[in-house]
CSV table of C-alpha atoms in Angstrom, one decimal:
chain,number,residue,atom,x,y,z
A,12,MET,CA,-10.0,-54.5,-44.9
A,13,THR,CA,-10.5,-53.2,-48.5
A,14,THR,CA,-10.0,-49.5,-49.1
A,15,VAL,CA,-11.6,-47.9,-52.1
A,16,LYS,CA,-9.6,-44.8,-53.1
A,17,PHE,CA,-11.9,-41.7,-53.2
A,18,GLY,CA,-14.7,-43.9,-51.7
A,19,THR,CA,-15.8,-44.1,-48.1
A,20,THR,CA,-14.8,-47.1,-46.0
A,21,VAL,CA,-16.6,-48.0,-42.8
A,22,THR,CA,-14.9,-50.3,-40.3
A,23,LEU,CA,-15.5,-51.4,-36.7
A,24,PRO,CA,-12.1,-51.1,-35.0
A,25,SER,CA,-13.4,-52.3,-31.7
A,26,ASP,CA,-16.7,-53.3,-30.0
A,27,THR,CA,-17.4,-49.6,-29.2
A,28,GLU,CA,-16.0,-47.8,-32.3
A,29,ILE,CA,-17.1,-46.9,-35.8
A,30,ALA,CA,-14.5,-45.5,-38.2
A,31,MET,CA,-15.2,-43.9,-41.6
A,32,SER,CA,-12.3,-43.1,-43.9
A,33,ARG,CA,-12.1,-41.4,-47.3
A,34,THR,CA,-9.3,-40.0,-49.4
A,35,PHE,CA,-9.8,-36.7,-51.1
A,36,ASP,CA,-7.9,-35.2,-54.0
A,37,ALA,CA,-7.0,-32.1,-51.9
A,38,PRO,CA,-4.3,-30.9,-49.4
A,39,ALA,CA,-5.1,-31.3,-45.7
A,40,SER,CA,-5.3,-27.6,-45.3
A,41,LEU,CA,-8.3,-27.4,-47.7
A,42,VAL,CA,-10.0,-30.5,-46.3
A,43,TRP,CA,-9.6,-28.9,-42.8
A,44,LYS,CA,-11.1,-25.6,-44.1
A,45,ALA,CA,-14.1,-27.5,-45.5
A,46,PHE,CA,-14.5,-29.4,-42.3
A,47,THR,CA,-14.3,-26.4,-39.9
A,48,THR,CA,-15.9,-23.5,-41.8
A,49,PRO,CA,-19.7,-23.2,-41.3
A,50,GLU,CA,-20.4,-21.8,-44.8
A,51,LEU,CA,-18.7,-24.9,-46.3
A,52,LEU,CA,-20.1,-27.4,-43.8
A,53,ARG,CA,-23.6,-26.4,-44.8
A,54,ARG,CA,-22.8,-27.3,-48.4
A,55,TRP,CA,-21.8,-31.0,-47.7
A,56,LEU,CA,-22.6,-32.2,-44.2
A,57,LEU,CA,-26.2,-33.1,-45.1
A,58,GLY,CA,-26.5,-36.8,-44.9
A,59,PRO,CA,-29.0,-38.3,-47.4
A,60,ASP,CA,-30.2,-36.0,-50.3
A,61,GLY,CA,-33.0,-33.6,-49.4
A,62,TRP,CA,-31.8,-32.3,-46.1
A,63,GLU,CA,-30.7,-28.8,-45.2
A,64,MET,CA,-28.5,-27.5,-42.4
A,65,PRO,CA,-30.0,-24.4,-40.8
A,66,ILE,CA,-27.9,-24.6,-37.7
A,67,CYS,CA,-24.1,-24.7,-38.0
A,68,GLU,CA,-22.2,-23.2,-35.1
A,69,VAL,CA,-18.4,-23.8,-34.7
A,70,ASP,CA,-16.2,-22.4,-31.9
A,71,LEU,CA,-13.1,-24.2,-33.0
A,72,ARG,CA,-10.9,-24.2,-29.9
A,73,VAL,CA,-10.3,-26.5,-26.9
A,74,GLY,CA,-13.3,-25.9,-24.7
A,75,GLY,CA,-15.3,-24.4,-27.6
A,76,LYS,CA,-18.7,-25.7,-28.5
A,77,TRP,CA,-20.2,-26.9,-31.7
A,78,ARG,CA,-23.8,-27.4,-32.7
A,79,TYR,CA,-25.3,-28.7,-36.0
A,80,GLY,CA,-29.0,-28.9,-36.9
A,81,TRP,CA,-30.6,-30.5,-39.9
A,82,ALA,CA,-34.2,-30.2,-41.3
A,83,GLN,CA,-36.3,-31.3,-44.2
A,84,PRO,CA,-37.3,-28.3,-46.3
A,85,ASP,CA,-41.0,-29.0,-45.8
A,86,GLY,CA,-40.5,-29.0,-42.0
A,87,SER,CA,-41.5,-32.7,-41.7
A,88,ALA,CA,-38.4,-33.7,-39.8
A,89,ALA,CA,-35.5,-32.0,-37.9
A,90,PHE,CA,-32.7,-33.0,-35.5
A,91,GLU,CA,-29.6,-31.6,-33.8
A,92,MET,CA,-26.3,-32.7,-32.3
A,93,TYR,CA,-23.8,-30.8,-30.3
A,94,GLY,CA,-20.6,-31.1,-28.3
A,95,GLU,CA,-17.4,-29.6,-27.1
A,96,TYR,CA,-13.9,-29.6,-28.7
A,97,THR,CA,-11.3,-31.3,-26.5
A,98,GLU,CA,-8.4,-31.3,-28.9
A,99,VAL,CA,-7.7,-29.1,-31.9
A,100,THR,CA,-4.5,-29.5,-34.0
A,101,PRO,CA,-4.9,-27.5,-37.2
A,102,HIS,CA,-4.8,-29.4,-40.4
A,103,SER,CA,-4.2,-32.7,-38.5
A,104,ARG,CA,-6.7,-33.7,-35.7
A,105,ILE,CA,-9.9,-32.7,-34.0
A,106,VAL,CA,-11.4,-34.5,-31.0
A,107,ASN,CA,-14.8,-33.6,-29.6
A,108,THR,CA,-17.7,-34.9,-27.6
A,109,GLU,CA,-20.9,-35.6,-29.4
A,110,ILE,CA,-24.4,-35.7,-28.1
A,111,PHE,CA,-27.2,-36.6,-30.4
A,112,GLU,CA,-30.9,-36.8,-29.3
A,113,ASP,CA,-31.4,-39.7,-26.8
A,114,ASN,CA,-28.3,-41.6,-27.8
A,115,PRO,CA,-25.4,-42.1,-25.3
A,116,PRO,CA,-22.6,-39.5,-25.6
A,117,ALA,CA,-19.7,-40.3,-27.9
A,118,VAL,CA,-16.2,-39.1,-28.5
A,119,THR,CA,-15.3,-38.4,-32.1
A,120,THR,CA,-11.7,-38.1,-33.4
A,121,VAL,CA,-11.1,-36.8,-36.9
A,122,GLU,CA,-7.7,-37.2,-38.4
A,123,PHE,CA,-6.4,-35.6,-41.6
A,124,VAL,CA,-3.3,-37.3,-43.2
A,125,GLU,CA,-1.9,-35.8,-46.3
A,126,GLU,CA,0.3,-37.7,-48.8
A,127,ASP,CA,1.3,-36.5,-52.2
A,128,GLY,CA,-1.4,-33.8,-52.3
A,129,HIS,CA,-4.2,-36.3,-51.3
A,130,THR,CA,-5.7,-36.2,-47.8
A,131,THR,CA,-7.2,-39.2,-46.0
A,132,MET,CA,-9.8,-38.1,-43.5
A,133,THR,CA,-10.7,-40.7,-40.9
A,134,THR,CA,-13.5,-40.1,-38.4
A,135,THR,CA,-13.6,-42.5,-35.5
A,136,MET,CA,-16.6,-42.4,-33.1
A,137,ARG,CA,-16.1,-44.1,-29.7
A,138,LEU,CA,-19.4,-45.0,-27.9
A,139,VAL,CA,-20.1,-46.2,-24.4
A,140,SER,CA,-20.9,-49.8,-25.4
A,141,GLN,CA,-21.3,-52.3,-28.2
A,142,GLU,CA,-25.1,-51.9,-27.9
A,143,ALA,CA,-24.7,-48.1,-28.4
A,144,ARG,CA,-22.4,-48.6,-31.4
A,145,ASP,CA,-24.8,-51.0,-33.0
A,146,ALA,CA,-27.8,-48.7,-32.4
A,147,VAL,CA,-25.9,-45.8,-34.1
A,148,LEU,CA,-25.1,-48.1,-37.1
A,149,ALA,CA,-28.8,-49.1,-37.3
A,150,THR,CA,-29.8,-45.5,-37.9
A,151,GLY,CA,-28.2,-45.6,-41.4
A,152,MET,CA,-25.5,-43.1,-40.2
A,153,SER,CA,-22.8,-44.7,-42.4
A,154,ASP,CA,-24.9,-44.3,-45.6
A,155,GLY,CA,-25.6,-40.6,-44.7
A,156,ALA,CA,-21.9,-40.0,-44.0
A,157,GLY,CA,-20.9,-41.7,-47.2
A,158,ARG,CA,-23.2,-39.4,-49.2
A,159,SER,CA,-21.9,-36.4,-47.2
A,160,TYR,CA,-18.3,-37.3,-48.0
A,161,GLU,CA,-19.2,-37.6,-51.7
A,162,ARG,CA,-20.5,-34.0,-51.5
A,163,LEU,CA,-17.3,-33.0,-49.6
A,164,GLY,CA,-15.3,-34.2,-52.5
A,165,GLU,CA,-17.4,-32.1,-54.8
A,166,VAL,CA,-17.0,-29.0,-52.6
A,167,LEU,CA,-13.2,-29.6,-52.5
A,168,ALA,CA,-13.0,-29.8,-56.3
A,169,SER,CA,-14.9,-26.5,-56.6
A,170,LEU,CA,-12.5,-24.8,-54.2
A,171,SER,CA,-9.3,-26.1,-55.9
């Protein structure tokens, strides 16, 4: 596997998993803040250009719920996803369930690993089957996530 520093790497660790990893020029505490604060999430977690995030609810605790909703500004398209946090270790790890439209449920783990002031954030989505994994990949999710992570880097630079 080739890793591009400050670029997003997408891998398939198993038949049912998708992992996306990116290293940011920021400490883990700041990446965590941008990943868990609704006002900051709305600035970067947008997928392809042109989307807005009118719904962003975060109850960051074990058993707490989250809900995100995106829309095109002209109202031509909208979608939501939601889930529940099952593990929250500040500045280090978040595990949550994820339900998105008609797709099978997933479990997502986000890990924040800091080294020398840089933080590698790895998001691993575990789905119920290889078919479900491949269907998620076919949506273009990895391209949208890559663009979102580029924006996250910009948000982090503006906060530093």
